[in-house]
Amino acid sequence: MPSDTAGARLRATVALPLAVFFAVTVEMAPAGALTHIAGSLNTDIGSAAAGSSLYALSTAILALPLSGLALRFDPRKATVLVGAIFTVLGLATAAAPDLPSYLFLRALNGVAHGAFFPLVLALAAAAASQNTGKAVARVLLGNGFALAAGVPVSEALATLNWRIPIAVAAAGVFFSILFAPRPVPSELEGNNDEAHTPARGVYGLAAVFALALAGHFSWYTFLAPAAAADTVPAPLALASYGAAVIIATVFSGTIAGWHRLRRATFVVAAEAINLAAAAFIPGPATTITASVLAGTCFGLLPTLVQTEMLERAASHRPLASGAAVVAFNTGIATGAAAGATTTGLSIHAPALLGAVLLLLAAAGFHAVHSPGGKRRGSRSVVGAKPEPVTITVPRTDRPRV
């Protein structure tokens, strides 16, 4: 029946963003429940926080090799299987009786996250019949809502019992991923030469992406204390930032169809100017403005860059997604650490450091930009080479680039 088909299409559309929403909630929920976790496991807050560090470390180290392994399997089946493993480990973590088992299970859950997130992004691209950018933006919207809504709700539930939000979100991953869409056959299927061609510039692009994220998070990590120093309530600054991220992510797919790296260069340069202004002209108005503009830039950049990586990767989409996950975790960790080294100078010094790193990233995006990107209105085929504008070359006779 048509209504059944429409319902199935709707479930497939929301399945991946919803799965990401629950997965990121599992990742971030303990951050707001450290006091409760420490009390329940008879330990201190620092030891309880080690669970989040182990989770992130496992994800960063193993995302790329696990993504390479995933190339051997059907993307939907692999995503559902890894989602099920993620759920089991999340439920086991929620039932951990003591600190050693909690830390061990959090580390394993991070391993599953390192495999799951790249698979979800790769499946979203493979299932997109025309617009990879919108598919990626839709998935990343789940990440934004997890930070804006999932984490605060988890903090509220943790006051009852810290195990509840982790268990509920872990179960949500599995029930969401059961409705994951199936990949659409690609023009590159059966092309053995393309299937074994290394991804063009994906790893260099991931390195520049990590640099941009380091610049962003060197500022964002210290947004709350910087806002307080400027007499701005930290919740207001964080809420302004979060709202801007979500709104920008919603619209990011519409600008990710063409000239992605040119747009990424502009976005990163704009954020650099924004953070420099926040560092040199501190004050309530500047803080709120910086929060909104930086949130907007952060909502746009991941969709632009990760869509470009997926387009370049051809049949290596899981590897491109894995490289993006590594870039995210590396950028967050190095940005926070780099920003911390400057707080002794001023609470606004991390913003200036972030501006410098972002300017370097803008130069990097400009350097890796290749002309001939997808034009408005043309179909987005993952991994396809740019076609000549005035000369039509049959596919079988196309010269190798």
mmCIF file of C-alpha atoms in Angstrom:
data_model
loop_
_atom_site.group_PDB
_atom_site.id
_atom_site.type_symbol
_atom_site.label_atom_id
_atom_site.label_comp_id
_atom_site.label_asym_id
_atom_site.label_seq_id
_atom_site.Cartn_x
_atom_site.Cartn_y
_atom_site.Cartn_z
ATOM 1 C CA MET A 1 0.000 0.000 0.000
ATOM 2 C CA PRO A 2 1.248 3.540 -0.713
ATOM 3 C CA SER A 3 0.828 4.575 2.907
ATOM 4 C CA ASP A 4 2.914 1.618 4.035
ATOM 5 C CA THR A 5 5.625 2.574 1.552
ATOM 6 C CA ALA A 6 5.566 6.174 2.729
ATOM 7 C CA GLY A 7 5.779 5.044 6.343
ATOM 8 C CA ALA A 8 8.738 2.804 5.596
ATOM 9 C CA ARG A 9 10.473 5.647 3.765
ATOM 10 C CA LEU A 10 9.903 7.969 6.712
ATOM 11 C CA ARG A 11 11.275 5.410 9.186
ATOM 12 C CA ALA A 12 14.360 4.926 7.018
ATOM 13 C CA THR A 13 14.862 8.695 6.849
ATOM 14 C CA VAL A 14 14.846 9.207 10.621
ATOM 15 C CA ALA A 15 16.510 5.911 11.592
ATOM 16 C CA LEU A 16 20.140 6.984 11.167
ATOM 17 C CA PRO A 17 19.832 10.444 12.797
ATOM 18 C CA LEU A 18 17.926 8.863 15.686
ATOM 19 C CA ALA A 19 20.562 6.154 16.096
ATOM 20 C CA VAL A 20 23.292 8.814 16.177
ATOM 21 C CA PHE A 21 21.266 10.815 18.705
ATOM 22 C CA PHE A 22 21.136 7.848 21.073
ATOM 23 C CA ALA A 23 24.787 6.828 20.459
ATOM 24 C CA VAL A 24 26.132 10.305 21.227
ATOM 25 C CA THR A 25 23.886 10.444 24.296
ATOM 26 C CA VAL A 26 25.478 7.202 25.529
ATOM 27 C CA GLU A 27 28.896 8.768 24.939
ATOM 28 C CA MET A 28 28.158 12.063 26.697
ATOM 29 C CA ALA A 29 25.680 11.072 29.435
ATOM 30 C CA PRO A 30 28.339 10.231 32.076
ATOM 31 C CA ALA A 31 29.800 13.757 31.818
ATOM 32 C CA GLY A 32 26.776 15.155 33.633
ATOM 33 C CA ALA A 33 26.518 12.283 36.097
ATOM 34 C CA LEU A 34 30.057 11.978 37.452
ATOM 35 C CA THR A 35 29.026 12.707 41.029
ATOM 36 C CA HIS A 36 26.342 10.026 40.915
ATOM 37 C CA ILE A 37 28.627 7.497 39.214
ATOM 38 C CA ALA A 38 31.435 8.106 41.694
ATOM 39 C CA GLY A 39 29.078 7.678 44.647
ATOM 40 C CA SER A 40 27.537 4.506 43.259
ATOM 41 C CA LEU A 41 30.895 2.890 42.463
ATOM 42 C CA ASN A 42 32.573 4.083 45.687
ATOM 43 C CA THR A 43 35.261 6.113 43.946
ATOM 44 C CA ASP A 44 36.211 9.736 43.283
ATOM 45 C CA ILE A 45 35.035 11.956 40.452
ATOM 46 C CA GLY A 46 38.399 11.875 38.682
ATOM 47 C CA SER A 47 38.369 8.089 38.498
ATOM 48 C CA ALA A 48 34.786 8.074 37.259
ATOM 49 C CA ALA A 49 35.717 10.621 34.575
ATOM 50 C CA ALA A 50 38.385 8.239 33.285
ATOM 51 C CA GLY A 51 35.556 6.254 31.719
ATOM 52 C CA SER A 52 34.851 9.081 29.285
ATOM 53 C CA SER A 53 38.554 9.441 28.479
ATOM 54 C CA LEU A 54 38.886 5.724 27.747
ATOM 55 C CA TYR A 55 35.773 5.855 25.579
ATOM 56 C CA ALA A 56 37.142 8.722 23.472
ATOM 57 C CA LEU A 57 40.617 7.178 23.255
ATOM 58 C CA SER A 58 39.252 3.842 22.047
ATOM 59 C CA THR A 59 37.138 5.604 19.442
ATOM 60 C CA ALA A 60 40.020 7.715 18.134
ATOM 61 C CA ILE A 61 42.519 4.851 17.928
ATOM 62 C CA LEU A 62 40.310 2.172 16.399
ATOM 63 C CA ALA A 63 37.849 4.073 14.194
ATOM 64 C CA LEU A 64 40.094 3.954 11.116
ATOM 65 C CA PRO A 65 41.176 0.270 11.226
ATOM 66 C CA LEU A 66 37.632 -0.843 12.043
ATOM 67 C CA SER A 67 36.345 1.230 9.131
ATOM 68 C CA GLY A 68 38.804 -0.523 6.839
ATOM 69 C CA LEU A 69 37.562 -3.886 8.069
ATOM 70 C CA ALA A 70 33.975 -2.824 7.407
ATOM 71 C CA LEU A 71 34.754 -2.446 3.684
ATOM 72 C CA ARG A 72 34.500 -6.240 3.424
ATOM 73 C CA PHE A 73 30.840 -6.375 4.454
ATOM 74 C CA ASP A 74 27.439 -5.184 3.299
ATOM 75 C CA PRO A 75 27.089 -1.670 4.797
ATOM 76 C CA ARG A 76 23.564 -2.094 6.156
ATOM 77 C CA LYS A 77 24.173 -5.510 7.699
ATOM 78 C CA ALA A 78 27.433 -4.297 9.237
ATOM 79 C CA THR A 79 25.724 -1.191 10.658
ATOM 80 C CA VAL A 80 22.904 -3.200 12.237
ATOM 81 C CA LEU A 81 25.357 -5.740 13.672
ATOM 82 C CA VAL A 82 27.665 -3.116 15.166
ATOM 83 C CA GLY A 83 24.622 -1.234 16.467
ATOM 84 C CA ALA A 84 23.513 -4.376 18.279
ATOM 85 C CA ILE A 85 26.992 -4.820 19.789
ATOM 86 C CA PHE A 86 26.992 -1.160 20.847
ATOM 87 C CA THR A 87 23.644 -1.665 22.583
ATOM 88 C CA VAL A 88 24.808 -4.770 24.451
ATOM 89 C CA LEU A 89 27.934 -2.985 25.677
ATOM 90 C CA GLY A 90 25.921 0.088 26.692
ATOM 91 C CA LEU A 91 23.501 -2.034 28.708
ATOM 92 C CA ALA A 92 26.416 -3.877 30.293
ATOM 93 C CA THR A 93 28.025 -0.552 31.233
ATOM 94 C CA ALA A 94 24.789 0.578 32.861
ATOM 95 C CA ALA A 95 24.867 -2.591 34.964
ATOM 96 C CA ALA A 96 28.572 -2.352 35.932
ATOM 97 C CA PRO A 97 28.932 -3.303 39.620
ATOM 98 C CA ASP A 98 32.297 -1.639 40.299
ATOM 99 C CA LEU A 99 34.838 0.831 38.900
ATOM 100 C CA PRO A 100 37.153 -1.639 37.067
ATOM 101 C CA SER A 101 34.269 -3.232 35.184
ATOM 102 C CA TYR A 102 32.772 0.193 34.439
ATOM 103 C CA LEU A 103 36.052 1.482 32.955
ATOM 104 C CA PHE A 104 36.599 -1.717 30.967
ATOM 105 C CA LEU A 105 33.095 -1.661 29.505
ATOM 106 C CA ARG A 106 33.291 2.051 28.684
ATOM 107 C CA ALA A 107 36.486 1.387 26.738
ATOM 108 C CA LEU A 108 34.801 -1.437 24.817
ATOM 109 C CA ASN A 109 31.774 0.758 24.180
ATOM 110 C CA GLY A 110 34.151 3.336 22.697
ATOM 111 C CA VAL A 111 35.506 0.675 20.346
ATOM 112 C CA ALA A 112 31.968 -0.071 19.163
ATOM 113 C CA HIS A 113 31.347 3.667 18.734
ATOM 114 C CA GLY A 114 34.479 3.906 16.597
ATOM 115 C CA ALA A 115 33.016 1.331 14.222
ATOM 116 C CA PHE A 116 29.387 2.452 14.414
ATOM 117 C CA PHE A 117 29.625 6.153 13.618
ATOM 118 C CA PRO A 118 31.682 5.730 10.399
ATOM 119 C CA LEU A 119 29.305 3.000 9.233
ATOM 120 C CA VAL A 120 26.271 5.211 9.817
ATOM 121 C CA LEU A 121 27.778 8.086 7.824
ATOM 122 C CA ALA A 122 28.860 5.751 5.027
ATOM 123 C CA LEU A 123 25.420 4.113 4.898
ATOM 124 C CA ALA A 124 23.737 7.528 4.806
ATOM 125 C CA ALA A 125 25.849 8.449 1.775
ATOM 126 C CA ALA A 126 25.281 5.080 0.099
ATOM 127 C CA ALA A 127 21.516 5.318 0.619
ATOM 128 C CA ALA A 128 21.292 8.873 -0.758
ATOM 129 C CA SER A 129 19.995 8.621 -4.305
ATOM 130 C CA GLN A 130 20.933 12.196 -5.231
ATOM 131 C CA ASN A 131 22.176 14.478 -2.476
ATOM 132 C CA THR A 132 24.932 13.160 -0.237
ATOM 133 C CA GLY A 133 25.253 16.512 1.533
ATOM 134 C CA LYS A 134 21.676 16.519 2.775
ATOM 135 C CA ALA A 135 22.002 12.897 3.906
ATOM 136 C CA VAL A 136 25.135 13.697 5.917
ATOM 137 C CA ALA A 137 23.537 16.833 7.377
ATOM 138 C CA ARG A 138 20.521 14.800 8.451
ATOM 139 C CA VAL A 139 22.728 12.319 10.300
ATOM 140 C CA LEU A 140 24.775 15.056 11.951
ATOM 141 C CA LEU A 141 21.544 16.651 13.122
ATOM 142 C CA GLY A 142 21.218 13.678 15.455
ATOM 143 C CA ASN A 143 24.583 14.614 16.930
ATOM 144 C CA GLY A 144 23.483 18.219 17.447
ATOM 145 C CA PHE A 145 20.232 17.266 19.142
ATOM 146 C CA ALA A 146 22.099 14.845 21.405
ATOM 147 C CA LEU A 147 24.289 17.678 22.676
ATOM 148 C CA ALA A 148 21.414 20.151 22.925
ATOM 149 C CA ALA A 149 18.701 17.866 24.331
ATOM 150 C CA GLY A 150 19.998 14.361 25.012
ATOM 151 C CA VAL A 151 22.693 15.405 27.456
ATOM 152 C CA PRO A 152 20.492 17.726 29.575
ATOM 153 C CA VAL A 153 17.753 15.067 29.772
ATOM 154 C CA SER A 154 20.370 12.509 30.767
ATOM 155 C CA GLU A 155 21.582 14.790 33.544
ATOM 156 C CA ALA A 156 18.026 15.062 34.857
ATOM 157 C CA LEU A 157 17.500 11.289 34.761
ATOM 158 C CA ALA A 158 20.862 10.726 36.449
ATOM 159 C CA THR A 159 19.517 12.381 39.600
ATOM 160 C CA LEU A 160 17.238 9.348 39.893
ATOM 161 C CA ASN A 161 19.860 6.812 38.839
ATOM 162 C CA TRP A 162 22.870 7.330 36.578
ATOM 163 C CA ARG A 163 22.289 3.932 34.952
ATOM 164 C CA ILE A 164 18.900 4.901 33.495
ATOM 165 C CA PRO A 165 19.962 7.322 30.715
ATOM 166 C CA ILE A 166 22.806 5.082 29.534
ATOM 167 C CA ALA A 167 20.555 2.014 29.385
ATOM 168 C CA VAL A 168 17.674 3.819 27.662
ATOM 169 C CA ALA A 169 19.935 5.463 25.072
ATOM 170 C CA ALA A 170 21.801 2.210 24.401
ATOM 171 C CA ALA A 171 18.529 0.408 23.726
ATOM 172 C CA GLY A 172 17.442 3.297 21.510
ATOM 173 C CA VAL A 173 20.445 2.732 19.237
ATOM 174 C CA PHE A 174 19.375 -0.810 18.410
ATOM 175 C CA PHE A 175 15.689 -0.099 17.898
ATOM 176 C CA SER A 176 16.546 2.856 15.647
ATOM 177 C CA ILE A 177 19.079 1.072 13.490
ATOM 178 C CA LEU A 178 16.664 -1.769 12.725
ATOM 179 C CA PHE A 179 14.944 0.641 10.314
ATOM 180 C CA ALA A 180 18.166 1.741 8.599
ATOM 181 C CA PRO A 181 17.820 2.340 4.841
ATOM 182 C CA ARG A 182 19.386 0.117 2.226
ATOM 183 C CA PRO A 183 22.204 1.429 0.011
ATOM 184 C CA VAL A 184 21.391 2.559 -3.513
ATOM 185 C CA PRO A 185 23.491 0.862 -6.243
ATOM 186 C CA SER A 186 26.286 3.200 -7.298
ATOM 187 C CA GLU A 187 27.636 3.943 -10.764
ATOM 188 C CA LEU A 188 30.962 2.752 -9.443
ATOM 189 C CA GLU A 189 29.744 -0.748 -8.593
ATOM 190 C CA GLY A 190 31.528 -3.293 -10.676
ATOM 191 C CA ASN A 191 34.294 -0.876 -11.660
ATOM 192 C CA ASN A 192 37.249 -2.776 -10.322
ATOM 193 C CA ASP A 193 39.777 -0.045 -11.073
ATOM 194 C CA GLU A 194 37.837 2.559 -9.113
ATOM 195 C CA ALA A 195 37.101 0.143 -6.281
ATOM 196 C CA HIS A 196 40.781 -0.299 -5.596
ATOM 197 C CA THR A 197 41.884 3.287 -6.131
ATOM 198 C CA PRO A 198 42.997 4.912 -2.869
ATOM 199 C CA ALA A 199 40.753 7.704 -1.644
ATOM 200 C CA ARG A 200 41.944 10.947 -3.231
ATOM 201 C CA GLY A 201 43.181 13.379 -0.618
ATOM 202 C CA VAL A 202 40.853 12.075 2.097
ATOM 203 C CA TYR A 203 43.508 11.758 4.784
ATOM 204 C CA GLY A 204 45.000 15.168 4.076
ATOM 205 C CA LEU A 205 41.522 16.653 4.235
ATOM 206 C CA ALA A 206 40.929 14.868 7.544
ATOM 207 C CA ALA A 207 44.137 16.382 8.944
ATOM 208 C CA VAL A 208 43.015 19.907 8.017
ATOM 209 C CA PHE A 209 39.581 19.140 9.474
ATOM 210 C CA ALA A 210 41.226 18.103 12.755
ATOM 211 C CA LEU A 211 43.172 21.379 12.799
ATOM 212 C CA ALA A 212 39.964 23.383 12.322
ATOM 213 C CA LEU A 213 38.243 21.434 15.096
ATOM 214 C CA ALA A 214 41.225 22.017 17.387
ATOM 215 C CA GLY A 215 40.834 25.746 16.824
ATOM 216 C CA HIS A 216 37.125 25.605 17.534
ATOM 217 C CA PHE A 217 37.405 23.516 20.691
ATOM 218 C CA SER A 218 40.325 25.484 22.096
ATOM 219 C CA TRP A 219 37.714 28.259 22.418
ATOM 220 C CA TYR A 220 34.555 26.246 23.129
ATOM 221 C CA THR A 221 36.090 24.261 26.002
ATOM 222 C CA PHE A 222 36.492 27.511 27.935
ATOM 223 C CA LEU A 223 33.323 29.264 26.776
ATOM 224 C CA ALA A 224 31.574 28.942 30.151
ATOM 225 C CA PRO A 225 34.328 30.553 32.274
ATOM 226 C CA ALA A 226 34.975 33.206 29.619
ATOM 227 C CA ALA A 227 31.273 34.066 29.563
ATOM 228 C CA ALA A 228 31.204 34.313 33.350
ATOM 229 C CA ALA A 229 34.185 36.678 33.236
ATOM 230 C CA ASP A 230 32.185 38.882 30.852
ATOM 231 C CA THR A 231 29.150 38.813 33.202
ATOM 232 C CA VAL A 232 27.186 36.618 30.796
ATOM 233 C CA PRO A 233 25.369 33.632 32.362
ATOM 234 C CA ALA A 234 27.114 30.494 31.111
ATOM 235 C CA PRO A 235 23.801 28.702 30.361
ATOM 236 C CA LEU A 236 22.782 31.605 28.109
ATOM 237 C CA ALA A 237 26.034 31.478 26.142
ATOM 238 C CA LEU A 238 25.867 27.688 25.826
ATOM 239 C CA ALA A 239 22.199 27.760 24.817
ATOM 240 C CA SER A 240 22.900 30.420 22.169
ATOM 241 C CA TYR A 241 25.722 28.302 20.821
ATOM 242 C CA GLY A 242 23.667 25.090 20.809
ATOM 243 C CA ALA A 243 20.687 26.687 19.078
ATOM 244 C CA ALA A 244 22.967 28.107 16.379
ATOM 245 C CA VAL A 245 24.579 24.691 15.824
ATOM 246 C CA ILE A 246 21.220 22.989 15.311
ATOM 247 C CA ILE A 247 19.812 25.663 12.986
ATOM 248 C CA ALA A 248 22.994 25.743 10.880
ATOM 249 C CA THR A 249 23.099 21.944 10.662
ATOM 250 C CA VAL A 250 19.507 21.888 9.400
ATOM 251 C CA PHE A 251 20.473 24.141 6.482
ATOM 252 C CA SER A 252 24.004 22.805 5.926
ATOM 253 C CA GLY A 253 22.907 20.154 3.463
ATOM 254 C CA THR A 254 21.577 22.787 1.069
ATOM 255 C CA ILE A 255 25.047 24.297 0.594
ATOM 256 C CA ALA A 256 26.990 21.019 0.554
ATOM 257 C CA GLY A 257 26.185 20.092 -3.022
ATOM 258 C CA TRP A 258 28.876 22.148 -4.726
ATOM 259 C CA HIS A 259 32.049 24.161 -3.984
ATOM 260 C CA ARG A 260 32.257 22.506 -0.564
ATOM 261 C CA LEU A 261 35.894 23.306 0.196
ATOM 262 C CA ARG A 262 35.554 26.902 -0.963
ATOM 263 C CA ARG A 263 32.650 27.274 1.436
ATOM 264 C CA ALA A 264 34.570 25.477 4.189
ATOM 265 C CA THR A 265 37.461 27.912 3.718
ATOM 266 C CA PHE A 266 35.079 30.850 4.079
ATOM 267 C CA VAL A 267 33.359 29.339 7.150
ATOM 268 C CA VAL A 268 36.645 28.657 8.938
ATOM 269 C CA ALA A 269 38.065 32.094 8.111
ATOM 270 C CA ALA A 270 34.855 33.743 9.352
ATOM 271 C CA GLU A 271 35.071 31.863 12.645
ATOM 272 C CA ALA A 272 38.726 32.871 13.012
ATOM 273 C CA ILE A 273 37.784 36.556 12.694
ATOM 274 C CA ASN A 274 34.917 36.005 15.117
ATOM 275 C CA LEU A 275 37.143 34.429 17.783
ATOM 276 C CA ALA A 276 39.830 37.081 17.339
ATOM 277 C CA ALA A 277 37.201 39.747 18.011
ATOM 278 C CA ALA A 278 36.079 37.855 21.122
ATOM 279 C CA ALA A 279 39.677 37.795 22.364
ATOM 280 C CA PHE A 280 40.532 41.435 21.674
ATOM 281 C CA ILE A 281 37.149 43.026 22.467
ATOM 282 C CA PRO A 282 35.744 41.064 25.415
ATOM 283 C CA GLY A 283 32.325 41.935 26.764
ATOM 284 C CA PRO A 284 28.749 40.661 27.047
ATOM 285 C CA ALA A 285 27.718 41.590 23.498
ATOM 286 C CA THR A 286 30.881 40.110 22.007
ATOM 287 C CA THR A 287 30.479 36.888 23.975
ATOM 288 C CA ILE A 288 26.908 36.294 22.808
ATOM 289 C CA THR A 289 27.792 37.233 19.241
ATOM 290 C CA ALA A 290 30.810 34.925 19.292
ATOM 291 C CA SER A 291 28.683 32.080 20.661
ATOM 292 C CA VAL A 292 26.082 32.429 17.911
ATOM 293 C CA LEU A 293 28.566 32.863 15.050
ATOM 294 C CA ALA A 294 30.875 30.071 16.228
ATOM 295 C CA GLY A 295 27.874 27.773 16.653
ATOM 296 C CA THR A 296 26.750 28.617 13.131
ATOM 297 C CA CYS A 297 30.189 27.837 11.728
ATOM 298 C CA PHE A 298 30.378 24.580 13.663
ATOM 299 C CA GLY A 299 26.938 23.595 12.362
ATOM 300 C CA LEU A 300 28.045 24.120 8.756
ATOM 301 C CA LEU A 301 31.624 22.837 8.691
ATOM 302 C CA PRO A 302 31.221 19.094 9.462
ATOM 303 C CA THR A 303 28.614 18.627 6.731
ATOM 304 C CA LEU A 304 30.748 20.431 4.146
ATOM 305 C CA VAL A 305 33.945 18.555 4.968
ATOM 306 C CA GLN A 306 32.517 15.101 5.570
ATOM 307 C CA THR A 307 30.421 15.260 2.407
ATOM 308 C CA GLU A 308 33.566 16.145 0.447
ATOM 309 C CA MET A 309 35.435 13.256 2.080
ATOM 310 C CA LEU A 310 32.650 10.800 1.233
ATOM 311 C CA GLU A 311 32.458 12.061 -2.350
ATOM 312 C CA ARG A 312 36.208 11.660 -2.817
ATOM 313 C CA ALA A 313 36.377 8.244 -1.197
ATOM 314 C CA ALA A 314 34.399 6.331 -3.851
ATOM 315 C CA SER A 315 34.013 2.745 -2.613
ATOM 316 C CA HIS A 316 36.115 3.583 0.465
ATOM 317 C CA ARG A 317 33.315 5.498 2.189
ATOM 318 C CA PRO A 318 33.680 3.719 5.564
ATOM 319 C CA LEU A 319 37.380 4.644 5.601
ATOM 320 C CA ALA A 320 36.528 8.279 4.899
ATOM 321 C CA SER A 321 33.969 8.241 7.704
ATOM 322 C CA GLY A 322 36.508 6.634 10.024
ATOM 323 C CA ALA A 323 39.043 9.328 9.178
ATOM 324 C CA ALA A 324 36.418 11.972 10.001
ATOM 325 C CA VAL A 325 35.724 10.349 13.382
ATOM 326 C CA VAL A 326 39.445 10.299 14.164
ATOM 327 C CA ALA A 327 39.680 13.965 13.125
ATOM 328 C CA PHE A 328 36.791 14.854 15.434
ATOM 329 C CA ASN A 329 38.233 13.144 18.485
ATOM 330 C CA THR A 330 41.774 14.362 17.786
ATOM 331 C CA GLY A 331 40.597 17.926 17.241
ATOM 332 C CA ILE A 332 38.542 17.980 20.440
ATOM 333 C CA ALA A 333 41.338 16.546 22.570
ATOM 334 C CA THR A 334 44.168 18.664 21.162
ATOM 335 C CA GLY A 335 42.058 21.822 21.109
ATOM 336 C CA ALA A 336 41.072 21.464 24.752
ATOM 337 C CA ALA A 337 44.656 20.707 25.767
ATOM 338 C CA ALA A 338 46.104 23.587 23.731
ATOM 339 C CA GLY A 339 43.547 26.035 25.082
ATOM 340 C CA ALA A 340 44.340 24.979 28.642
ATOM 341 C CA THR A 341 47.977 26.015 28.184
ATOM 342 C CA THR A 342 46.926 29.624 27.515
ATOM 343 C CA THR A 343 44.409 30.206 30.319
ATOM 344 C CA GLY A 344 47.214 31.400 32.606
ATOM 345 C CA LEU A 345 47.608 34.432 30.352
ATOM 346 C CA SER A 346 43.908 35.279 30.165
ATOM 347 C CA ILE A 347 40.595 33.469 30.093
ATOM 348 C CA HIS A 348 40.154 34.978 26.618
ATOM 349 C CA ALA A 349 43.528 33.707 25.365
ATOM 350 C CA PRO A 350 42.071 30.360 24.159
ATOM 351 C CA ALA A 351 39.870 32.323 21.746
ATOM 352 C CA LEU A 352 42.938 33.976 20.215
ATOM 353 C CA LEU A 353 44.706 30.624 19.936
ATOM 354 C CA GLY A 354 41.603 29.218 18.285
ATOM 355 C CA ALA A 355 41.626 32.059 15.766
ATOM 356 C CA VAL A 356 45.240 31.295 14.811
ATOM 357 C CA LEU A 357 44.540 27.573 14.371
ATOM 358 C CA LEU A 358 41.441 28.309 12.320
ATOM 359 C CA LEU A 359 43.378 30.631 10.010
ATOM 360 C CA LEU A 360 45.901 27.846 9.448
ATOM 361 C CA ALA A 361 43.025 25.475 8.722
ATOM 362 C CA ALA A 362 41.549 27.952 6.233
ATOM 363 C CA ALA A 363 44.880 27.975 4.413
ATOM 364 C CA GLY A 364 44.858 24.178 4.511
ATOM 365 C CA PHE A 365 41.371 23.905 3.006
ATOM 366 C CA HIS A 366 42.394 26.344 0.288
ATOM 367 C CA ALA A 367 45.463 24.218 -0.448
ATOM 368 C CA VAL A 368 43.584 20.913 -0.738
ATOM 369 C CA HIS A 369 40.752 22.457 -2.760
ATOM 370 C CA SER A 370 40.546 21.056 -6.267
ATOM 371 C CA PRO A 371 38.637 22.929 -8.987
ATOM 372 C CA GLY A 372 35.782 21.433 -10.936
ATOM 373 C CA GLY A 373 33.517 20.625 -8.008
ATOM 374 C CA LYS A 374 29.918 19.598 -8.430
ATOM 375 C CA ARG A 375 27.662 22.251 -9.950
ATOM 376 C CA ARG A 376 24.231 23.236 -8.709
ATOM 377 C CA GLY A 377 21.589 20.908 -10.074
ATOM 378 C CA SER A 378 23.940 18.066 -11.036
ATOM 379 C CA ARG A 379 23.577 14.725 -9.413
ATOM 380 C CA SER A 380 25.811 13.894 -6.468
ATOM 381 C CA VAL A 381 27.470 10.574 -7.239
ATOM 382 C CA VAL A 382 29.803 9.459 -4.507
ATOM 383 C CA GLY A 383 33.342 9.200 -5.780
ATOM 384 C CA ALA A 384 32.543 10.257 -9.352
ATOM 385 C CA LYS A 385 35.186 12.180 -11.255
ATOM 386 C CA PRO A 386 34.332 15.727 -12.464
ATOM 387 C CA GLU A 387 33.017 15.671 -16.047
ATOM 388 C CA PRO A 388 34.330 18.068 -18.742
ATOM 389 C CA VAL A 389 31.937 20.919 -19.451
ATOM 390 C CA THR A 390 32.266 21.179 -23.238
ATOM 391 C CA ILE A 391 33.482 17.727 -24.263
ATOM 392 C CA THR A 392 31.543 14.501 -23.751
ATOM 393 C CA VAL A 393 33.815 11.497 -23.265
ATOM 394 C CA PRO A 394 32.305 7.979 -23.227
ATOM 395 C CA ARG A 395 32.865 6.237 -19.927
ATOM 396 C CA THR A 396 34.787 3.327 -21.458
ATOM 397 C CA ASP A 397 37.170 5.741 -23.169
ATOM 398 C CA ARG A 398 37.569 8.174 -20.292
ATOM 399 C CA PRO A 399 41.267 8.992 -19.810
ATOM 400 C CA ARG A 400 42.672 8.083 -16.425
ATOM 401 C CA VAL A 401 43.402 10.994 -14.104
#
